[in-house]
Coordinates of C-alpha atoms in Angstrom, one line a residue:
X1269 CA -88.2 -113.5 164.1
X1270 CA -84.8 -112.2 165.8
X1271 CA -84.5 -109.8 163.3
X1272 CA -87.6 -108.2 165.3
X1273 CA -85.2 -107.9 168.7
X1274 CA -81.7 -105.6 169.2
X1275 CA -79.0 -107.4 167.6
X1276 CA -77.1 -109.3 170.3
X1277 CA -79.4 -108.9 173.4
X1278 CA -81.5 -112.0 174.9
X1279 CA -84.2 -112.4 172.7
X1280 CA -82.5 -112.4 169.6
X1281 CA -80.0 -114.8 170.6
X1282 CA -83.1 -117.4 172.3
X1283 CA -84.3 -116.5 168.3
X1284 CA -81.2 -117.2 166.8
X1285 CA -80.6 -120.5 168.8
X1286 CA -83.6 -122.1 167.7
X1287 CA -83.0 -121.4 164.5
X1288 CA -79.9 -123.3 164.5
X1289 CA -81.2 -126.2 166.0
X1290 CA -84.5 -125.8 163.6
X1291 CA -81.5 -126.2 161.1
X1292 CA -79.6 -129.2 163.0
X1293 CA -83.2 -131.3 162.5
X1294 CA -84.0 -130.1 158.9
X1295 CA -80.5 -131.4 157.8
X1296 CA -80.4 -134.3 160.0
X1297 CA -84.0 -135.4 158.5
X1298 CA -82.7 -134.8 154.5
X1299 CA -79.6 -133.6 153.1
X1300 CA -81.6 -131.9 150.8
X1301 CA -82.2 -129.0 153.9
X1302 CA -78.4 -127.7 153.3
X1303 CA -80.4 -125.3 150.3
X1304 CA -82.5 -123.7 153.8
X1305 CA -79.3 -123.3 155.7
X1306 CA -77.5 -121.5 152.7
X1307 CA -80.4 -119.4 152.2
X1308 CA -80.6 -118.3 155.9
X1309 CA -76.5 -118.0 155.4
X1310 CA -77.1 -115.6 152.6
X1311 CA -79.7 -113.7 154.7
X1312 CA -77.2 -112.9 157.5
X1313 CA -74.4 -111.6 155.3
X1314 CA -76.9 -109.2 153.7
X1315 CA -78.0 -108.2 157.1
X1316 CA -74.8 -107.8 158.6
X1317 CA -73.7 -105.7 155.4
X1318 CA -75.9 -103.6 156.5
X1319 CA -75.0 -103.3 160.0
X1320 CA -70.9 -103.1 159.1
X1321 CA -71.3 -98.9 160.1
X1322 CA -70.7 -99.7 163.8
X1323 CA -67.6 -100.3 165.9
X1324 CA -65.3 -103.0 164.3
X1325 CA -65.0 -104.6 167.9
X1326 CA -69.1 -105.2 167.6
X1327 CA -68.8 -106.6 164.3
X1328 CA -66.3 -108.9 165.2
X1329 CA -68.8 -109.6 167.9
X1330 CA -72.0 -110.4 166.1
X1331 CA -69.6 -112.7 163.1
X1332 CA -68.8 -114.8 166.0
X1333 CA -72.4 -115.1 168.0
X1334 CA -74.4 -115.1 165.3
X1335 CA -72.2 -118.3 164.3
X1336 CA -72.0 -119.8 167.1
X1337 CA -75.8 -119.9 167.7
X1338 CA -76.5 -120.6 164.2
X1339 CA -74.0 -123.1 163.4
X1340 CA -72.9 -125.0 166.1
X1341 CA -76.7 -126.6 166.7
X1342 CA -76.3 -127.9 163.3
X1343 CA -72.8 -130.0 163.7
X1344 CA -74.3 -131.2 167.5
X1345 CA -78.1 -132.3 166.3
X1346 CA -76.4 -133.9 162.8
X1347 CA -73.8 -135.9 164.2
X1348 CA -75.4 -136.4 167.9
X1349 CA -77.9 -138.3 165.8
X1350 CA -75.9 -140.5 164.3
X1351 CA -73.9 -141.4 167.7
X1352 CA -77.4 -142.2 168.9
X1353 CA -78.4 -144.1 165.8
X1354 CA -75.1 -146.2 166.6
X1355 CA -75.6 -146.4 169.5
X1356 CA -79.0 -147.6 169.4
X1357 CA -79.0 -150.0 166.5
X1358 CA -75.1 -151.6 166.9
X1359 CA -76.3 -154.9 165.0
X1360 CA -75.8 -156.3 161.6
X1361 CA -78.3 -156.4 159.3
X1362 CA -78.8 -155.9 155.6
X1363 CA -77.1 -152.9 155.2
X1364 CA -73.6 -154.8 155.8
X1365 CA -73.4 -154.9 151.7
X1366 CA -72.3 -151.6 151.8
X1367 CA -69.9 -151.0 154.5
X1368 CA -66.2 -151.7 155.4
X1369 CA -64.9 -154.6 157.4
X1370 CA -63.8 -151.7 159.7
X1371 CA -67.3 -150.7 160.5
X1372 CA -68.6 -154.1 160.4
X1373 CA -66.2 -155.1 162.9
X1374 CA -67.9 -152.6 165.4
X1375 CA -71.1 -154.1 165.0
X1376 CA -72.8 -157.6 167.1
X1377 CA -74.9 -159.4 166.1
X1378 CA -78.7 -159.5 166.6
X1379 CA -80.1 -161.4 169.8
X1380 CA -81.2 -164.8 169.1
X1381 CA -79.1 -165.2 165.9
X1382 CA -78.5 -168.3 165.3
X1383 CA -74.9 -168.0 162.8
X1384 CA -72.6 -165.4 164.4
X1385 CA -72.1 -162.5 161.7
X1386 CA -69.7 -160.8 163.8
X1387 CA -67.1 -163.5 164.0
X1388 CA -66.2 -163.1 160.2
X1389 CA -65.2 -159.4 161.1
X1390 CA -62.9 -160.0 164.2
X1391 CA -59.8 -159.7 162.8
X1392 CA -60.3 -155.7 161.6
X1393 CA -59.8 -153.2 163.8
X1394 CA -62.1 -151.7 164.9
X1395 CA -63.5 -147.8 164.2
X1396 CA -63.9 -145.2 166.1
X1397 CA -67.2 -143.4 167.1
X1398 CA -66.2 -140.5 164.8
X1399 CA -64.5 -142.3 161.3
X1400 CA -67.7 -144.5 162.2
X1401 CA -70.4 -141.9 161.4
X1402 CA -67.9 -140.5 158.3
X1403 CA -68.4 -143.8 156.9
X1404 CA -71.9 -144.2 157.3
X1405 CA -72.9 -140.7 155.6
X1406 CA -70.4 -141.3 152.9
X1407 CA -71.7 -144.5 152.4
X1408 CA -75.7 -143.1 152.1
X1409 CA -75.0 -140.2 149.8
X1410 CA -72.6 -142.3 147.4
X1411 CA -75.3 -145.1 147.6
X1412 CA -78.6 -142.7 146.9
X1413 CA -76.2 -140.7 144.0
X1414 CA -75.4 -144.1 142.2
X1415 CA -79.2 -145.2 142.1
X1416 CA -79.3 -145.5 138.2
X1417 CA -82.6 -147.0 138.3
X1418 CA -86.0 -145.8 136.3
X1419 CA -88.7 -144.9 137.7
X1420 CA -92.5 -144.8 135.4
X1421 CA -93.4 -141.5 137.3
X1422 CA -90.6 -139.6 137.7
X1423 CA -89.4 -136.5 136.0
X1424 CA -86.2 -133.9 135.8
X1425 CA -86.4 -130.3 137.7
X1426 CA -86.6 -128.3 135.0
X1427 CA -89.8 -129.4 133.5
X1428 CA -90.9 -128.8 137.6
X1429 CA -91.5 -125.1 137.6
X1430 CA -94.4 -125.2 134.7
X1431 CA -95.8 -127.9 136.2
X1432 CA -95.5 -130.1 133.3
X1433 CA -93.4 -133.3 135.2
X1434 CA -95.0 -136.7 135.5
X1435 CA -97.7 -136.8 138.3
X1436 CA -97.0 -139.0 141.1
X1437 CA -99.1 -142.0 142.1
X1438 CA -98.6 -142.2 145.9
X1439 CA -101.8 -144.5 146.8
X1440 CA -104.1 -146.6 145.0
X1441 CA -106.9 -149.2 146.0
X1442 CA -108.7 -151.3 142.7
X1443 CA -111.9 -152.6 144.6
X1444 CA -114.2 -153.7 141.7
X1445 CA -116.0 -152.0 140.4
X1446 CA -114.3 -149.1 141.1
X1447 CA -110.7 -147.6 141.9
X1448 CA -109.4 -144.9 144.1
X1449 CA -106.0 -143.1 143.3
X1450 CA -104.5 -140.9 145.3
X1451 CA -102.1 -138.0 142.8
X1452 CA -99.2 -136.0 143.5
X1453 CA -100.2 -133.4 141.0
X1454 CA -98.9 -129.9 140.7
X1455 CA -101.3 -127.1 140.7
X1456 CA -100.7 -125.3 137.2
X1457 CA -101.8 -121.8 138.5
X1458 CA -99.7 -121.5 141.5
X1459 CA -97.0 -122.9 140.4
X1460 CA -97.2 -120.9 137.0
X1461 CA -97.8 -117.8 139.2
X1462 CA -94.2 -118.7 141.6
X1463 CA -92.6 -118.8 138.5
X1464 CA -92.9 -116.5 135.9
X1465 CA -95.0 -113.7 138.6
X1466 CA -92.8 -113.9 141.3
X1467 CA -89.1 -115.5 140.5
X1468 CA -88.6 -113.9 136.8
X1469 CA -90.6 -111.0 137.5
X1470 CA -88.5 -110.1 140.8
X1471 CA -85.1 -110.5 138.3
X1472 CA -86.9 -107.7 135.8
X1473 CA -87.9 -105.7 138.1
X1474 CA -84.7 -105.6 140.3
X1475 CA -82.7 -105.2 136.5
X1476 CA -85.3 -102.3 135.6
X1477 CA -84.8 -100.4 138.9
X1478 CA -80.6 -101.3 138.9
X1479 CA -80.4 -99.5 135.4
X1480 CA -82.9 -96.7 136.1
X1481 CA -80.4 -96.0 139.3
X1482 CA -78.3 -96.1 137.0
X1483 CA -79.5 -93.6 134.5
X1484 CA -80.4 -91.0 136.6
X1485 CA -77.5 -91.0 138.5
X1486 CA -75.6 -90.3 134.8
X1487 CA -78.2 -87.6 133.8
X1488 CA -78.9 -86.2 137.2
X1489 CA -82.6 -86.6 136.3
X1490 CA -83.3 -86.3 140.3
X1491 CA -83.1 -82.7 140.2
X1492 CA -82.7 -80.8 136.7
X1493 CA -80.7 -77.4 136.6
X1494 CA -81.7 -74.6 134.6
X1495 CA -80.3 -71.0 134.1
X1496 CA -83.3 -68.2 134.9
X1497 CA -82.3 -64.7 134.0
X1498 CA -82.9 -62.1 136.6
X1499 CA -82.5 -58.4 136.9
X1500 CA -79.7 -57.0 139.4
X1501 CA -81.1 -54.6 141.6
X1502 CA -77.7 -52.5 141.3
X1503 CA -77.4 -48.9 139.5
X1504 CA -75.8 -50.8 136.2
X1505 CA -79.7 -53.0 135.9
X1506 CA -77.1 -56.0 134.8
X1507 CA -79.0 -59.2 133.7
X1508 CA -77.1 -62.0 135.6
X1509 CA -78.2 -66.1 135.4
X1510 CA -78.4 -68.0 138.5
X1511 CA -79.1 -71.8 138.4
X1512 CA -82.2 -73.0 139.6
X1513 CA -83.6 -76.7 140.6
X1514 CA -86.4 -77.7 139.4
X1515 CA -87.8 -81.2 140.6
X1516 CA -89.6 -83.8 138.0
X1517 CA -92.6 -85.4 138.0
X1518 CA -92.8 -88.4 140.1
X1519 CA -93.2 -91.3 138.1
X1520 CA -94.6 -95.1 138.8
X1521 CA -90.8 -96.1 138.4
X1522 CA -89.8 -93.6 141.0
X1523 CA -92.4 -95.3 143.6
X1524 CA -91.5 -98.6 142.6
X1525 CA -87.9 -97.9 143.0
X1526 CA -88.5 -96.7 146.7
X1527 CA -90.6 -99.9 147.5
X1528 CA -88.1 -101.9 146.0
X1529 CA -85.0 -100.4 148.4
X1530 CA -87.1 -101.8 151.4
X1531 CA -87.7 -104.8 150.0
X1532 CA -84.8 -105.6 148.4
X1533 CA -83.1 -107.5 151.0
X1534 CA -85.7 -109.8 152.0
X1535 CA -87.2 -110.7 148.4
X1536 CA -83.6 -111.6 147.7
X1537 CA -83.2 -113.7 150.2
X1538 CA -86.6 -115.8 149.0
X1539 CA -85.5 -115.8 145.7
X1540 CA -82.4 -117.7 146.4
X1541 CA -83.9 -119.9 148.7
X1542 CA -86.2 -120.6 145.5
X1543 CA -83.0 -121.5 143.4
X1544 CA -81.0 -123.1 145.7
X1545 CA -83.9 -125.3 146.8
X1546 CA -83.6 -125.8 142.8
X1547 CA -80.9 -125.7 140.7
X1548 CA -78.8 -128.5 142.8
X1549 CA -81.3 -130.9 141.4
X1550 CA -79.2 -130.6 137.5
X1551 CA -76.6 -132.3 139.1
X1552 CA -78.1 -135.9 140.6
X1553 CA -78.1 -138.4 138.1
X1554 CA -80.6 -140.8 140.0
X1555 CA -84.5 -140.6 139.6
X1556 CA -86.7 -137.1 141.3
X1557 CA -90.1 -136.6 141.7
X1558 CA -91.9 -133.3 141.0
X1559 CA -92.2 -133.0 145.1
X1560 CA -88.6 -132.7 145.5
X1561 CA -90.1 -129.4 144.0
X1562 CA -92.2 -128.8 147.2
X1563 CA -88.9 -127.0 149.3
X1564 CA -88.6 -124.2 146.3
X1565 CA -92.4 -123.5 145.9
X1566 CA -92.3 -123.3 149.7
X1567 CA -89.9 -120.1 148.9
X1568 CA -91.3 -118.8 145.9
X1569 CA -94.7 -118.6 147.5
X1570 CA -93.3 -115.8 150.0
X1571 CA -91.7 -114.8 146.9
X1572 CA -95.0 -114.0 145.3
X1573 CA -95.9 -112.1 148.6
X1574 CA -92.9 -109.9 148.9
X1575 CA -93.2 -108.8 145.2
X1576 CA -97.0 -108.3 145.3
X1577 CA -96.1 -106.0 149.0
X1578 CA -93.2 -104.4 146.7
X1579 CA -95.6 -103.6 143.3
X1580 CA -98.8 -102.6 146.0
X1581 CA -96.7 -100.1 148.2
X1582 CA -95.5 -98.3 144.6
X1583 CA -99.3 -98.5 143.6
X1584 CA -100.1 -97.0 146.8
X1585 CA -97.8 -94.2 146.2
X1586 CA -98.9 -93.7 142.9
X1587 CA -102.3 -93.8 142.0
X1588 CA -105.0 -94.9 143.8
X1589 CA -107.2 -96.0 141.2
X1590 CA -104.1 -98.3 139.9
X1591 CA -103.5 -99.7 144.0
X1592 CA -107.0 -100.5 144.0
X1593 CA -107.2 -102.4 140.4
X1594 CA -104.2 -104.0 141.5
X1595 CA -105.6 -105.2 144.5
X1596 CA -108.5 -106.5 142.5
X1597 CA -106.2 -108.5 140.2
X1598 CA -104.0 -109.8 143.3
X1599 CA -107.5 -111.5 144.4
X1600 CA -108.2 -113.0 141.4
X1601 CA -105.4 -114.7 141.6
X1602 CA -106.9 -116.3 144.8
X1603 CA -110.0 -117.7 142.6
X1604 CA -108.2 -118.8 139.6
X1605 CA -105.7 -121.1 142.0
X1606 CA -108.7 -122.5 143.7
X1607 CA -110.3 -122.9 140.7
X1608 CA -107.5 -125.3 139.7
X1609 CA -107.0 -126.5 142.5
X1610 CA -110.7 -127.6 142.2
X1611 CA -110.7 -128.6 138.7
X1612 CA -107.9 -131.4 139.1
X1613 CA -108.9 -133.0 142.4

């Protein structure tokens, strides 16, 4: 949305703010947000790439505001909460397993306890708010990464993007002489349409259009010379050869090639939100469910839209006839997706 605003005026900073502290909750909620904060990282170095023409005292500028607003949010909203969950919850409990005698030592115990917990911790010294809350996140990411436990219904991100992990059972109620289950289940069309429509085709058709750039630029296919013969108008009647241009035929790869230099930037930017929503999943070793999918096909859905927009606009420019079958197939897509979606609930 700020992108729709001049670059450093009121509007696109309000914009920009609240997208940093959109950010600060995301990551606050699930570590797993950090992929949506790289991807929006990403975004803004293609954007101010582009914008690296003007005065070097307004890039400077821009690096620093569009920082501040963007980052800063997201260190106040992460560790804010967890001064307030300190603050609010300063009582031992059954977490105490897992943390030092340090932190423990900052903690009382619960009103109306009956042994004193806190006495067996008053010889540490006792943290800080700050070493406090480096602790405690240390202590959650090391604990969740060192879950080793199976899990009947869970399944590895790879088999995710055909839609071929282990469904998951999040609800069931056996009342004879029936049963009601309620599925995680992912829907084979869509998903199948994210990724082999929208996140491989988007790779071939950015390779495709990267070595047709370069092609023409070693044949100098844009404009062909050619030597025409022509008559001198001088006493001598001289034949002399002047080059002239003469312009090819405009091909579908030619329209796609313009599309795809408009849409370039923010179809990238989806796609890499797709992988790095993705990819980190290879390296934890504990249990995942085929939702921890759902982040990615969030991406790769606007994925399918930007490359449809991309292949439509080329269509457009093209041939009709081929835009409007296009169109036609597009919305089929529609039907079959519902279709499946109908078929497995």
């Amino acid at each position: 949305k700020a992108n729709q605003y001049r670059a450093l005026g009121p509007k696109w900073k309000a914009w920009m703010l609240l997208c940093g502290i959109s950010m600060g909750c995301a990551v606050s909620v699930k570590f797993t947000a950090i992929g949506v904060v790289g991807t929006i990282g990403v975004h803004q170095f293609l954007v101010l790439i582009q914008l690296s023409d003007r005065p070097l005292r307004i890039v400077a500028k821009d690096y620093i505001v569009r920082a501040a607003l963007l980052l800063v949010p997201i260190v106040i909203i992460f560790f804010g909460l967890f001064a307030l969950h300190l603050y609010l919850l300063p009582f031992h409990g059954d977490g105490d397993a897992f943390m030092t005698g340090e932190f423990l030592s900052r903690l009382s115990d619960k009103p109306g306890a009956i042994e004193s917990v806190h006495s067996q911790y008053e010889g540490y010294k006792e943290l800080s708010l700050w070493p406090s809350i480096k602790e405690l996140i240390n202590t959650m990411h090391a604990s969740n990464i060192g879950l080793r436990a199976t899990h009947p219904f869970s399944s590895t991100w790879d088999l995710w993007p055909l839609a071929i992990g282990k469904p998951v059972l999040y609800w069931q109620q056996l009342k004879s002489p029936y049963g009601m289950w309620l599925y995680c289940v992912g829907n084979v069309a869509s998903w199948w349409i994210v990724f082999f429509y929208a996140v491989v085709g988007f790779v071939f058709i950015s390779l495709a259009i990267s070595f047709k750039i370069i092609a023409d630029a070693l044949s100098g296919r844009d404009e062909i010379s050619k030597i025409r013969p022509i008559e001198d108008s001088s006493d001598e009647q001289q034949v002399k050869t002047v080059p002239v241009a003469i312009k090819r035929e405009i091909t579908f790869m030619d329209c796609l090639e313009g599309s795809f230099v408009n849409l370039f930037i923010p179809a990238s930017v989806l796609w890499v939100g797709y992988v790095a929503n993705l990819v980190p999943y290879c390296l934890i070793p504990r249990a995942t469910w085929n939702y921890h999918y759902i982040p990615a096909l969030l991406f790769g859905y606007l994925l399918v839209g930007a490359v449809s927009e991309l292949i439509l606009r080329a269509m457009h420019r093209f041939d009709f006839v081929a835009f409007a079958t296009t169109k036609f197939v597009f919305a089929s897509f529609f039907v079959v997706v519902t279709a499946c979606f109908i078929f497995f609930s």
